[in-house]
Amino acid sequence: MNDPELEAELADHSHDHSHRDVSGGWLRAATFGAMDGLVTTIALIAGVGGGGAGRDVIVLSGLAGVVAGAFSMALGEFASVGTQNDALDAEAAVERRELAQHPRAEQHELAARFREMGLSEQTADAVSREVHRDPELALRMHISQELGVSLDDKPSPWVAAVSSFAAFAVGGLIPLITFLLGYGSLALGLAVGGVGLLAAGALTSRFTSRSWWSAALRQLAFGAIAAGATYLVGMLIGVSAA
């Protein structure tokens, strides 16, 4: 390669050519786990506190909710991601069988998809023939074109489970910090939880195109709605029980 301008551009491009994790692995699980931990615990202590419970009951309820929620999130993520991967493997087996039984029809189908993408008929046919010379490459290309997923980028159920467990536990403990330190003010605990929602929402904006303040306020609004609803329920049940 004797093109200085191209070499310079390639060198510059190598530093910025990276993408965030969008495959549904640890990022989605951790984000969902942290948000769920915050909202669930905030709503839980708001409901229990609204019913007139003291600090000890709030701490007990909150910690039980954190433990139960963390395990529920982890098991749910493990089952969900594992099922998703199993379904993809099953579809790959179907496609592999079709490639073996109808190779020319599958090659024609792939060429048609390339033409739909904008390639000329001659180029599409040539690329399709080249791809089908390697059965494994053909399988991956058909899965990518027909299902929009990659066999090489399947998320790990274990990573998703551990990420969601840890994130839920951390998020769920934030609204309980003041109670664990000995304070009994429900308003203070909810305020700390609100700060946690703002911080978590702002953090997620680093992985999206949404502004940090928009993401933060949106998450705070979700938590406020949940806390308001459970506080009202707790207050009504507390009054009727009394």
Short mmCIF file of C-alpha atoms in Angstrom, two decimals:
data_model
loop_
_atom_site.label_atom_id
_atom_site.label_comp_id
_atom_site.label_asym_id
_atom_site.label_seq_id
_atom_site.Cartn_x
_atom_site.Cartn_y
_atom_site.Cartn_z
CA MET A 1 0.00 0.00 0.00
CA ASN A 2 1.62 3.18 -1.24
CA ASP A 3 -1.08 5.69 -0.37
CA PRO A 4 0.11 8.00 2.44
CA GLU A 5 -3.30 9.60 2.87
CA LEU A 6 -5.01 6.23 3.20
CA GLU A 7 -2.37 5.01 5.64
CA ALA A 8 -2.86 8.11 7.78
CA GLU A 9 -6.63 7.71 7.74
CA LEU A 10 -6.38 4.02 8.66
CA ALA A 11 -4.06 4.86 11.55
CA ASP A 12 -6.45 7.53 12.81
CA HIS A 13 -9.46 5.25 12.32
CA SER A 14 -7.92 2.46 14.37
CA HIS A 15 -8.18 4.62 17.51
CA ASP A 16 -11.87 5.46 17.23
CA HIS A 17 -13.32 2.36 15.59
CA SER A 18 -14.96 0.77 18.62
CA HIS A 19 -18.54 0.15 19.63
CA ARG A 20 -20.40 -0.33 22.87
CA ASP A 21 -21.90 -3.64 23.96
CA VAL A 22 -25.31 -3.87 22.32
CA SER A 23 -25.60 -7.64 22.18
CA GLY A 24 -27.74 -7.90 25.31
CA GLY A 25 -24.96 -9.14 27.58
CA TRP A 26 -23.64 -7.59 30.78
CA LEU A 27 -24.61 -3.98 30.00
CA ARG A 28 -28.33 -4.60 29.60
CA ALA A 29 -28.42 -6.94 32.60
CA ALA A 30 -26.44 -4.58 34.84
CA THR A 31 -28.44 -1.51 33.82
CA PHE A 32 -31.76 -3.24 34.30
CA GLY A 33 -30.61 -4.76 37.58
CA ALA A 34 -29.42 -1.45 39.06
CA MET A 35 -32.55 0.41 38.02
CA ASP A 36 -34.81 -2.36 39.27
CA GLY A 37 -32.93 -2.56 42.56
CA LEU A 38 -33.29 1.16 43.15
CA VAL A 39 -36.94 1.44 42.16
CA THR A 40 -38.00 -1.76 43.92
CA THR A 41 -36.35 -0.86 47.23
CA ILE A 42 -37.49 2.77 47.13
CA ALA A 43 -41.05 1.65 46.47
CA LEU A 44 -40.81 -1.02 49.17
CA ILE A 45 -39.61 1.29 51.93
CA ALA A 46 -42.11 3.95 50.82
CA GLY A 47 -44.95 1.46 51.16
CA VAL A 48 -43.78 0.06 54.50
CA GLY A 49 -42.98 3.52 55.83
CA GLY A 50 -46.29 4.87 54.60
CA GLY A 51 -48.02 2.23 56.67
CA GLY A 52 -46.34 3.56 59.80
CA ALA A 53 -43.56 0.99 60.20
CA GLY A 54 -40.46 1.93 62.21
CA ARG A 55 -36.82 1.80 61.22
CA ASP A 56 -36.28 -1.86 62.18
CA VAL A 57 -39.19 -3.07 60.08
CA ILE A 58 -38.07 -0.92 57.14
CA VAL A 59 -34.54 -2.33 57.32
CA LEU A 60 -35.78 -5.90 57.59
CA SER A 61 -38.23 -5.47 54.72
CA GLY A 62 -35.69 -3.65 52.60
CA LEU A 63 -32.89 -6.19 53.07
CA ALA A 64 -35.26 -9.09 52.45
CA GLY A 65 -36.42 -7.37 49.28
CA VAL A 66 -32.85 -6.80 48.11
CA VAL A 67 -31.85 -10.43 48.62
CA ALA A 68 -35.03 -11.82 47.06
CA GLY A 69 -34.90 -9.38 44.17
CA ALA A 70 -31.22 -10.00 43.42
CA PHE A 71 -31.72 -13.75 43.21
CA SER A 72 -34.89 -13.31 41.16
CA MET A 73 -33.10 -11.01 38.72
CA ALA A 74 -30.10 -13.32 38.39
CA LEU A 75 -32.18 -16.46 37.83
CA GLY A 76 -34.44 -14.62 35.40
CA GLU A 77 -31.51 -13.29 33.38
CA PHE A 78 -29.82 -16.70 33.33
CA ALA A 79 -32.98 -18.41 32.10
CA SER A 80 -33.78 -15.66 29.60
CA VAL A 81 -30.33 -15.46 28.00
CA GLY A 82 -29.91 -19.23 28.07
CA THR A 83 -33.26 -19.74 26.35
CA GLN A 84 -32.39 -17.09 23.77
CA ASN A 85 -29.10 -18.84 22.99
CA ASP A 86 -30.81 -22.25 22.79
CA ALA A 87 -33.35 -20.83 20.36
CA LEU A 88 -30.56 -19.40 18.20
CA ASP A 89 -28.75 -22.75 18.20
CA ALA A 90 -31.97 -24.47 17.14
CA GLU A 91 -32.43 -22.02 14.26
CA ALA A 92 -28.80 -22.56 13.25
CA ALA A 93 -29.44 -26.31 13.10
CA VAL A 94 -32.44 -25.72 10.84
CA GLU A 95 -30.41 -23.46 8.58
CA ARG A 96 -27.52 -25.94 8.47
CA ARG A 97 -29.94 -28.67 7.34
CA GLU A 98 -31.42 -26.42 4.66
CA LEU A 99 -27.95 -25.55 3.36
CA ALA A 100 -27.13 -29.26 3.06
CA GLN A 101 -30.42 -30.19 1.37
CA HIS A 102 -30.89 -27.18 -0.92
CA PRO A 103 -27.49 -25.55 -1.47
CA ARG A 104 -28.33 -23.89 -4.81
CA ALA A 105 -31.62 -22.50 -3.56
CA GLU A 106 -29.92 -21.13 -0.45
CA GLN A 107 -27.18 -19.56 -2.56
CA HIS A 108 -29.80 -17.94 -4.77
CA GLU A 109 -31.62 -16.68 -1.67
CA LEU A 110 -28.45 -15.12 -0.28
CA ALA A 111 -27.70 -13.42 -3.59
CA ALA A 112 -31.23 -11.98 -3.58
CA ARG A 113 -30.64 -10.52 -0.15
CA PHE A 114 -27.39 -8.95 -1.31
CA ARG A 115 -29.26 -7.37 -4.23
CA GLU A 116 -31.84 -5.99 -1.78
CA MET A 117 -28.95 -4.36 0.06
CA GLY A 118 -27.99 -2.50 -3.12
CA LEU A 119 -25.35 -4.72 -4.72
CA SER A 120 -25.47 -5.27 -8.45
CA GLU A 121 -26.73 -8.63 -9.67
CA GLN A 122 -23.27 -9.65 -10.88
CA THR A 123 -21.58 -8.69 -7.59
CA ALA A 124 -24.33 -10.28 -5.48
CA ASP A 125 -24.03 -13.58 -7.37
CA ALA A 126 -20.23 -13.54 -7.11
CA VAL A 127 -20.24 -12.83 -3.36
CA SER A 128 -22.89 -15.48 -2.74
CA ARG A 129 -20.85 -18.10 -4.62
CA GLU A 130 -17.73 -17.15 -2.67
CA VAL A 131 -19.54 -17.36 0.66
CA HIS A 132 -21.03 -20.78 -0.14
CA ARG A 133 -17.62 -22.28 -0.77
CA ASP A 134 -17.23 -22.38 3.02
CA PRO A 135 -20.21 -24.13 4.74
CA GLU A 136 -19.56 -22.49 8.10
CA LEU A 137 -19.23 -19.03 6.57
CA ALA A 138 -22.42 -19.64 4.61
CA LEU A 139 -24.24 -20.67 7.79
CA ARG A 140 -23.13 -17.55 9.65
CA MET A 141 -23.97 -15.29 6.74
CA HIS A 142 -27.48 -16.75 6.37
CA ILE A 143 -28.12 -16.47 10.11
CA SER A 144 -26.92 -12.88 10.06
CA GLN A 145 -29.02 -11.95 7.03
CA GLU A 146 -32.18 -13.86 7.93
CA LEU A 147 -32.28 -13.46 11.72
CA GLY A 148 -30.19 -10.33 12.22
CA VAL A 149 -27.96 -11.97 14.84
CA SER A 150 -24.46 -13.41 15.00
CA LEU A 151 -23.54 -16.89 16.13
CA ASP A 152 -20.23 -15.51 17.38
CA ASP A 153 -21.72 -12.82 19.65
CA LYS A 154 -24.08 -14.80 21.86
CA PRO A 155 -24.27 -13.27 25.37
CA SER A 156 -23.21 -15.42 28.31
CA PRO A 157 -26.02 -16.45 30.71
CA TRP A 158 -23.50 -16.44 33.58
CA VAL A 159 -22.29 -12.93 32.81
CA ALA A 160 -25.88 -11.68 32.56
CA ALA A 161 -26.85 -13.39 35.84
CA VAL A 162 -23.86 -12.17 37.85
CA SER A 163 -24.14 -8.64 36.43
CA SER A 164 -27.82 -8.37 37.25
CA PHE A 165 -27.35 -9.86 40.74
CA ALA A 166 -24.55 -7.48 41.68
CA ALA A 167 -26.19 -4.43 40.12
CA PHE A 168 -29.55 -5.12 41.79
CA ALA A 169 -27.87 -5.60 45.18
CA VAL A 170 -25.89 -2.36 44.90
CA GLY A 171 -28.86 -0.40 43.62
CA GLY A 172 -31.17 -1.87 46.25
CA LEU A 173 -28.86 -1.01 49.15
CA ILE A 174 -28.60 2.69 48.28
CA PRO A 175 -32.05 3.68 49.63
CA LEU A 176 -31.28 1.72 52.81
CA ILE A 177 -28.00 3.46 53.61
CA THR A 178 -29.42 6.00 56.05
CA PHE A 179 -31.51 3.36 57.83
CA LEU A 180 -28.51 1.06 58.15
CA LEU A 181 -26.57 3.98 59.65
CA GLY A 182 -29.20 4.36 62.36
CA TYR A 183 -31.43 7.10 60.98
CA GLY A 184 -35.17 6.55 60.94
CA SER A 185 -36.34 9.31 58.60
CA LEU A 186 -38.31 7.95 55.66
CA ALA A 187 -37.95 11.25 53.79
CA LEU A 188 -34.15 11.10 54.13
CA GLY A 189 -34.02 7.52 52.88
CA LEU A 190 -36.20 8.35 49.89
CA ALA A 191 -34.07 11.41 49.15
CA VAL A 192 -30.91 9.29 49.08
CA GLY A 193 -32.70 6.83 46.84
CA GLY A 194 -33.69 9.70 44.57
CA VAL A 195 -30.05 10.76 44.29
CA GLY A 196 -29.21 7.18 43.39
CA LEU A 197 -31.85 7.22 40.64
CA LEU A 198 -30.46 10.46 39.24
CA ALA A 199 -26.91 9.08 39.25
CA ALA A 200 -27.92 5.77 37.68
CA GLY A 201 -29.96 7.50 35.01
CA ALA A 202 -27.11 9.87 34.20
CA LEU A 203 -24.69 6.93 34.02
CA THR A 204 -26.80 5.12 31.44
CA SER A 205 -26.61 8.17 29.17
CA ARG A 206 -22.93 7.34 28.58
CA PHE A 207 -24.07 4.31 26.61
CA THR A 208 -26.82 6.07 24.63
CA SER A 209 -27.41 9.27 22.69
CA ARG A 210 -29.73 10.63 25.40
CA SER A 211 -28.49 13.66 27.39
CA TRP A 212 -27.42 12.93 30.98
CA TRP A 213 -30.00 15.22 32.55
CA SER A 214 -32.82 13.75 30.46
CA ALA A 215 -31.88 10.19 31.40
CA ALA A 216 -31.47 11.17 35.06
CA LEU A 217 -34.83 12.96 35.30
CA ARG A 218 -36.61 10.16 33.49
CA GLN A 219 -35.34 7.59 35.96
CA LEU A 220 -36.22 9.84 38.91
CA ALA A 221 -39.75 10.21 37.53
CA PHE A 222 -40.15 6.43 37.26
CA GLY A 223 -39.00 5.99 40.85
CA ALA A 224 -41.27 8.78 42.10
CA ILE A 225 -44.31 7.21 40.47
CA ALA A 226 -43.56 3.82 42.01
CA ALA A 227 -42.80 5.28 45.45
CA GLY A 228 -45.92 7.47 45.40
CA ALA A 229 -48.15 4.54 44.52
CA THR A 230 -46.76 2.21 47.19
CA TYR A 231 -46.71 4.96 49.82
CA LEU A 232 -50.41 5.56 49.18
CA VAL A 233 -51.15 1.84 49.42
CA GLY A 234 -49.13 1.54 52.62
CA MET A 235 -50.85 4.54 54.16
CA LEU A 236 -54.31 3.24 53.29
CA ILE A 237 -53.57 -0.25 54.61
CA GLY A 238 -51.96 1.17 57.72
CA VAL A 239 -54.98 3.34 58.47
CA SER A 240 -57.44 0.50 57.90
CA ALA A 241 -55.37 -1.91 59.97
CA ALA A 242 -55.30 0.56 62.82
#
